[in-house]
Amino acid sequence: MAKVYIMYIVKRLKPRFNSYVIDEIAKKVNKTILRLPPYNCELNPIELVWSMVKGYVKANNSTFKPEDVKHLLHTGLDRVKSEDWKSHIDHAKKEEENFWNLDFIFDEHLTRSYTDN
């Protein structure tokens, strides 16, 4: 019973705290913050860049000492070029387009399913 009551309270109070400071700042200058959907790393180019950096650290880490890893991290970050970013952004855009196409296909299928019955 306590869990149900707590969920009721959370549901009632949540809308009061459902905004972010950055959204309020953006709203003042007539802008909207766009967010990536959670758990969709393929839509986030930084995940691909981070994978490159981690791969560099993994391939070159022989001592496993924190200072050496830190140095490898900085070197790995320095190795990321604007061309890499462009490539990863293009990849994310293609993935987004694939998601939109799948969404359209599902909508078409569902629409046909409902209209055929």
PDB file of N, CA and C in Angstrom, residues 15-76:
ATOM      1  N   PRO A  15       4.780  16.913 -12.428  1.00  0.00           N
ATOM      2  CA  PRO A  15       4.673  18.016 -13.400  1.00  0.00           C
ATOM      3  C   PRO A  15       5.237  19.345 -12.896  1.00  0.00           C
ATOM      4  N   ARG A  16       5.260  19.564 -11.604  1.00  0.00           N
ATOM      5  CA  ARG A  16       5.815  20.811 -11.058  1.00  0.00           C
ATOM      6  C   ARG A  16       7.316  20.905 -11.283  1.00  0.00           C
ATOM      7  N   PHE A  17       7.977  19.768 -11.435  1.00  0.00           N
ATOM      8  CA  PHE A  17       9.432  19.744 -11.558  1.00  0.00           C
ATOM      9  C   PHE A  17       9.878  19.166 -12.898  1.00  0.00           C
ATOM     10  N   ASN A  18       9.014  19.272 -13.880  1.00  0.00           N
ATOM     11  CA  ASN A  18       9.284  18.630 -15.160  1.00  0.00           C
ATOM     12  C   ASN A  18       9.945  19.579 -16.160  1.00  0.00           C
ATOM     13  N   SER A  19      10.833  20.422 -15.697  1.00  0.00           N
ATOM     14  CA  SER A  19      11.533  21.315 -16.622  1.00  0.00           C
ATOM     15  C   SER A  19      12.999  21.420 -16.205  1.00  0.00           C
ATOM     16  N   TYR A  20      13.798  21.875 -17.148  1.00  0.00           N
ATOM     17  CA  TYR A  20      15.223  22.028 -16.916  1.00  0.00           C
ATOM     18  C   TYR A  20      15.585  23.503 -17.035  1.00  0.00           C
ATOM     19  N   VAL A  21      16.595  23.919 -16.312  1.00  0.00           N
ATOM     20  CA  VAL A  21      17.040  25.311 -16.343  1.00  0.00           C
ATOM     21  C   VAL A  21      17.386  25.723 -17.766  1.00  0.00           C
ATOM     22  N   ILE A  22      18.080  24.855 -18.499  1.00  0.00           N
ATOM     23  CA  ILE A  22      18.494  25.196 -19.860  1.00  0.00           C
ATOM     24  C   ILE A  22      17.280  25.431 -20.753  1.00  0.00           C
ATOM     25  N   ASP A  23      16.179  24.688 -20.510  1.00  0.00           N
ATOM     26  CA  ASP A  23      14.960  24.906 -21.293  1.00  0.00           C
ATOM     27  C   ASP A  23      14.392  26.296 -21.037  1.00  0.00           C
ATOM     28  N   GLU A  24      14.439  26.716 -19.793  1.00  0.00           N
ATOM     29  CA  GLU A  24      13.919  28.045 -19.448  1.00  0.00           C
ATOM     30  C   GLU A  24      14.777  29.146 -20.074  1.00  0.00           C
ATOM     31  N   ILE A  25      16.087  28.967 -20.055  1.00  0.00           N
ATOM     32  CA  ILE A  25      16.991  29.950 -20.676  1.00  0.00           C
ATOM     33  C   ILE A  25      16.730  30.007 -22.178  1.00  0.00           C
ATOM     34  N   ALA A  26      16.609  28.847 -22.808  1.00  0.00           N
ATOM     35  CA  ALA A  26      16.374  28.791 -24.254  1.00  0.00           C
ATOM     36  C   ALA A  26      15.036  29.424 -24.619  1.00  0.00           C
ATOM     37  N   LYS A  27      14.027  29.184 -23.797  1.00  0.00           N
ATOM     38  CA  LYS A  27      12.699  29.735 -24.069  1.00  0.00           C
ATOM     39  C   LYS A  27      12.732  31.262 -24.101  1.00  0.00           C
ATOM     40  N   LYS A  28      13.554  31.867 -23.243  1.00  0.00           N
ATOM     41  CA  LYS A  28      13.652  33.334 -23.191  1.00  0.00           C
ATOM     42  C   LYS A  28      14.190  33.926 -24.485  1.00  0.00           C
ATOM     43  N   VAL A  29      14.985  33.152 -25.231  1.00  0.00           N
ATOM     44  CA  VAL A  29      15.528  33.638 -26.507  1.00  0.00           C
ATOM     45  C   VAL A  29      14.864  32.917 -27.686  1.00  0.00           C
ATOM     46  N   ASN A  30      13.670  32.371 -27.417  1.00  0.00           N
ATOM     47  CA  ASN A  30      12.841  31.762 -28.458  1.00  0.00           C
ATOM     48  C   ASN A  30      13.521  30.559 -29.132  1.00  0.00           C
ATOM     49  N   LYS A  31      14.170  29.729 -28.345  1.00  0.00           N
ATOM     50  CA  LYS A  31      14.837  28.524 -28.847  1.00  0.00           C
ATOM     51  C   LYS A  31      14.266  27.298 -28.141  1.00  0.00           C
ATOM     52  N   THR A  32      14.441  26.157 -28.763  1.00  0.00           N
ATOM     53  CA  THR A  32      13.998  24.892 -28.186  1.00  0.00           C
ATOM     54  C   THR A  32      15.184  23.942 -28.108  1.00  0.00           C
ATOM     55  N   ILE A  33      15.338  23.283 -26.984  1.00  0.00           N
ATOM     56  CA  ILE A  33      16.398  22.296 -26.806  1.00  0.00           C
ATOM     57  C   ILE A  33      15.879  20.949 -27.311  1.00  0.00           C
ATOM     58  N   LEU A  34      16.625  20.345 -28.209  1.00  0.00           N
ATOM     59  CA  LEU A  34      16.278  19.013 -28.695  1.00  0.00           C
ATOM     60  C   LEU A  34      17.127  17.991 -27.956  1.00  0.00           C
ATOM     61  N   ARG A  35      16.504  16.893 -27.577  1.00  0.00           N
ATOM     62  CA  ARG A  35      17.228  15.854 -26.845  1.00  0.00           C
ATOM     63  C   ARG A  35      17.177  14.540 -27.610  1.00  0.00           C
ATOM     64  N   LEU A  36      18.226  13.797 -27.462  1.00  0.00           N
ATOM     65  CA  LEU A  36      18.261  12.468 -28.054  1.00  0.00           C
ATOM     66  C   LEU A  36      17.411  11.528 -27.217  1.00  0.00           C
ATOM     67  N   PRO A  37      16.789  10.554 -27.864  1.00  0.00           N
ATOM     68  CA  PRO A  37      16.037   9.585 -27.073  1.00  0.00           C
ATOM     69  C   PRO A  37      16.992   8.774 -26.200  1.00  0.00           C
ATOM     70  N   PRO A  38      16.570   8.444 -24.987  1.00  0.00           N
ATOM     71  CA  PRO A  38      17.455   7.661 -24.122  1.00  0.00           C
ATOM     72  C   PRO A  38      17.700   6.270 -24.696  1.00  0.00           C
ATOM     73  N   TYR A  39      18.857   5.752 -24.426  1.00  0.00           N
ATOM     74  CA  TYR A  39      19.250   4.390 -24.795  1.00  0.00           C
ATOM     75  C   TYR A  39      19.347   4.179 -26.309  1.00  0.00           C
ATOM     76  N   ASN A  40      19.570   5.238 -27.072  1.00  0.00           N
ATOM     77  CA  ASN A  40      19.762   5.118 -28.515  1.00  0.00           C
ATOM     78  C   ASN A  40      21.126   5.680 -28.880  1.00  0.00           C
ATOM     79  N   CYS A  41      22.171   4.958 -28.510  1.00  0.00           N
ATOM     80  CA  CYS A  41      23.530   5.456 -28.731  1.00  0.00           C
ATOM     81  C   CYS A  41      23.846   5.612 -30.209  1.00  0.00           C
ATOM     82  N   GLU A  42      23.147   4.875 -31.084  1.00  0.00           N
ATOM     83  CA  GLU A  42      23.432   4.994 -32.514  1.00  0.00           C
ATOM     84  C   GLU A  42      23.015   6.349 -33.079  1.00  0.00           C
ATOM     85  N   LEU A  43      22.227   7.112 -32.328  1.00  0.00           N
ATOM     86  CA  LEU A  43      21.834   8.448 -32.770  1.00  0.00           C
ATOM     87  C   LEU A  43      22.739   9.529 -32.185  1.00  0.00           C
ATOM     88  N   ASN A  44      23.733   9.128 -31.422  1.00  0.00           N
ATOM     89  CA  ASN A  44      24.587  10.088 -30.740  1.00  0.00           C
ATOM     90  C   ASN A  44      26.030   9.954 -31.233  1.00  0.00           C
ATOM     91  N   PRO A  45      26.476  10.885 -32.086  1.00  0.00           N
ATOM     92  CA  PRO A  45      27.830  10.788 -32.641  1.00  0.00           C
ATOM     93  C   PRO A  45      28.931  10.743 -31.588  1.00  0.00           C
ATOM     94  N   ILE A  46      28.697  11.346 -30.435  1.00  0.00           N
ATOM     95  CA  ILE A  46      29.751  11.357 -29.419  1.00  0.00           C
ATOM     96  C   ILE A  46      30.045   9.945 -28.920  1.00  0.00           C
ATOM     97  N   GLU A  47      29.058   9.060 -28.981  1.00  0.00           N
ATOM     98  CA  GLU A  47      29.292   7.670 -28.573  1.00  0.00           C
ATOM     99  C   GLU A  47      30.296   7.000 -29.509  1.00  0.00           C
ATOM    100  N   LEU A  48      30.206   7.307 -30.802  1.00  0.00           N
ATOM    101  CA  LEU A  48      31.147   6.739 -31.772  1.00  0.00           C
ATOM    102  C   LEU A  48      32.547   7.314 -31.574  1.00  0.00           C
ATOM    103  N   VAL A  49      32.614   8.602 -31.285  1.00  0.00           N
ATOM    104  CA  VAL A  49      33.912   9.237 -31.024  1.00  0.00           C
ATOM    105  C   VAL A  49      34.515   8.660 -29.745  1.00  0.00           C
ATOM    106  N   TRP A  50      33.697   8.535 -28.721  1.00  0.00           N
ATOM    107  CA  TRP A  50      34.174   7.984 -27.453  1.00  0.00           C
ATOM    108  C   TRP A  50      34.688   6.559 -27.658  1.00  0.00           C
ATOM    109  N   SER A  51      34.022   5.804 -28.514  1.00  0.00           N
ATOM    110  CA  SER A  51      34.474   4.449 -28.828  1.00  0.00           C
ATOM    111  C   SER A  51      35.856   4.470 -29.485  1.00  0.00           C
ATOM    112  N   MET A  52      36.088   5.440 -30.370  1.00  0.00           N
ATOM    113  CA  MET A  52      37.417   5.587 -30.992  1.00  0.00           C
ATOM    114  C   MET A  52      38.486   5.845 -29.936  1.00  0.00           C
ATOM    115  N   VAL A  53      38.176   6.767 -29.030  1.00  0.00           N
ATOM    116  CA  VAL A  53      39.144   7.145 -27.994  1.00  0.00           C
ATOM    117  C   VAL A  53      39.431   5.948 -27.089  1.00  0.00           C
ATOM    118  N   LYS A  54      38.386   5.257 -26.661  1.00  0.00           N
ATOM    119  CA  LYS A  54      38.584   4.084 -25.801  1.00  0.00           C
ATOM    120  C   LYS A  54      39.381   3.004 -26.518  1.00  0.00           C
ATOM    121  N   GLY A  55      39.105   2.834 -27.812  1.00  0.00           N
ATOM    122  CA  GLY A  55      39.856   1.854 -28.596  1.00  0.00           C
ATOM    123  C   GLY A  55      41.332   2.194 -28.652  1.00  0.00           C
ATOM    124  N   TYR A  56      41.637   3.484 -28.793  1.00  0.00           N
ATOM    125  CA  TYR A  56      43.034   3.920 -28.813  1.00  0.00           C
ATOM    126  C   TYR A  56      43.698   3.621 -27.467  1.00  0.00           C
ATOM    127  N   VAL A  57      43.008   3.968 -26.385  1.00  0.00           N
ATOM    128  CA  VAL A  57      43.571   3.729 -25.049  1.00  0.00           C
ATOM    129  C   VAL A  57      43.796   2.229 -24.841  1.00  0.00           C
ATOM    130  N   LYS A  58      42.807   1.429 -25.213  1.00  0.00           N
ATOM    131  CA  LYS A  58      42.921  -0.025 -25.032  1.00  0.00           C
ATOM    132  C   LYS A  58      44.089  -0.605 -25.832  1.00  0.00           C
ATOM    133  N   ALA A  59      44.236  -0.153 -27.063  1.00  0.00           N
ATOM    134  CA  ALA A  59      45.287  -0.696 -27.933  1.00  0.00           C
ATOM    135  C   ALA A  59      46.687  -0.290 -27.489  1.00  0.00           C
ATOM    136  N   ASN A  60      46.799   0.841 -26.804  1.00  0.00           N
ATOM    137  CA  ASN A  60      48.124   1.369 -26.461  1.00  0.00           C
ATOM    138  C   ASN A  60      48.460   1.308 -24.979  1.00  0.00           C
ATOM    139  N   ASN A  61      47.556   0.799 -24.175  1.00  0.00           N
ATOM    140  CA  ASN A  61      47.786   0.754 -22.734  1.00  0.00           C
ATOM    141  C   ASN A  61      48.563  -0.511 -22.373  1.00  0.00           C
ATOM    142  N   SER A  62      49.785  -0.326 -21.956  1.00  0.00           N
ATOM    143  CA  SER A  62      50.597  -1.492 -21.580  1.00  0.00           C
ATOM    144  C   SER A  62      50.936  -1.498 -20.090  1.00  0.00           C
ATOM    145  N   THR A  63      50.830  -0.344 -19.436  1.00  0.00           N
ATOM    146  CA  THR A  63      51.224  -0.273 -18.020  1.00  0.00           C
ATOM    147  C   THR A  63      50.030  -0.279 -17.072  1.00  0.00           C
ATOM    148  N   PHE A  64      48.887   0.201 -17.536  1.00  0.00           N
ATOM    149  CA  PHE A  64      47.671   0.300 -16.729  1.00  0.00           C
ATOM    150  C   PHE A  64      47.825   1.246 -15.540  1.00  0.00           C
ATOM    151  N   LYS A  65      48.838   2.076 -15.569  1.00  0.00           N
ATOM    152  CA  LYS A  65      49.022   3.073 -14.515  1.00  0.00           C
ATOM    153  C   LYS A  65      48.099   4.255 -14.808  1.00  0.00           C
ATOM    154  N   PRO A  66      47.447   4.801 -13.766  1.00  0.00           N
ATOM    155  CA  PRO A  66      46.506   5.909 -13.982  1.00  0.00           C
ATOM    156  C   PRO A  66      47.099   7.081 -14.772  1.00  0.00           C
ATOM    157  N   GLU A  67      48.318   7.453 -14.479  1.00  0.00           N
ATOM    158  CA  GLU A  67      48.930   8.580 -15.197  1.00  0.00           C
ATOM    159  C   GLU A  67      49.129   8.260 -16.676  1.00  0.00           C
ATOM    160  N   ASP A  68      49.523   7.012 -16.961  1.00  0.00           N
ATOM    161  CA  ASP A  68      49.705   6.606 -18.360  1.00  0.00           C
ATOM    162  C   ASP A  68      48.365   6.558 -19.095  1.00  0.00           C
ATOM    163  N   VAL A  69      47.343   6.054 -18.413  1.00  0.00           N
ATOM    164  CA  VAL A  69      46.009   5.997 -19.017  1.00  0.00           C
ATOM    165  C   VAL A  69      45.502   7.412 -19.291  1.00  0.00           C
ATOM    166  N   LYS A  70      45.750   8.311 -18.351  1.00  0.00           N
ATOM    167  CA  LYS A  70      45.338   9.712 -18.535  1.00  0.00           C
ATOM    168  C   LYS A  70      46.034  10.311 -19.756  1.00  0.00           C
ATOM    169  N   HIS A  71      47.319  10.040 -19.890  1.00  0.00           N
ATOM    170  CA  HIS A  71      48.068  10.541 -21.049  1.00  0.00           C
ATOM    171  C   HIS A  71      47.505   9.946 -22.347  1.00  0.00           C
ATOM    172  N   LEU A  72      47.221   8.645 -22.338  1.00  0.00           N
ATOM    173  CA  LEU A  72      46.649   8.001 -23.521  1.00  0.00           C
ATOM    174  C   LEU A  72      45.273   8.575 -23.855  1.00  0.00           C
ATOM    175  N   LEU A  73      44.507   8.874 -22.826  1.00  0.00           N
ATOM    176  CA  LEU A  73      43.186   9.478 -23.033  1.00  0.00           C
ATOM    177  C   LEU A  73      43.316  10.817 -23.755  1.00  0.00           C
ATOM    178  N   HIS A  74      44.203  11.662 -23.272  1.00  0.00           N
ATOM    179  CA  HIS A  74      44.411  12.971 -23.908  1.00  0.00           C
ATOM    180  C   HIS A  74      44.924  12.814 -25.340  1.00  0.00           C
ATOM    181  N   THR A  75      45.831  11.882 -25.537  1.00  0.00           N
ATOM    182  CA  THR A  75      46.346  11.635 -26.889  1.00  0.00           C
ATOM    183  C   THR A  75      45.226  11.121 -27.794  1.00  0.00           C
ATOM    184  N   GLY A  76      44.415  10.209 -27.261  1.00  0.00           N
ATOM    185  CA  GLY A  76      43.285   9.681 -28.027  1.00  0.00           C
ATOM    186  C   GLY A  76      42.305  10.771 -28.417  1.00  0.00           C
TER     187      GLY A  76
END
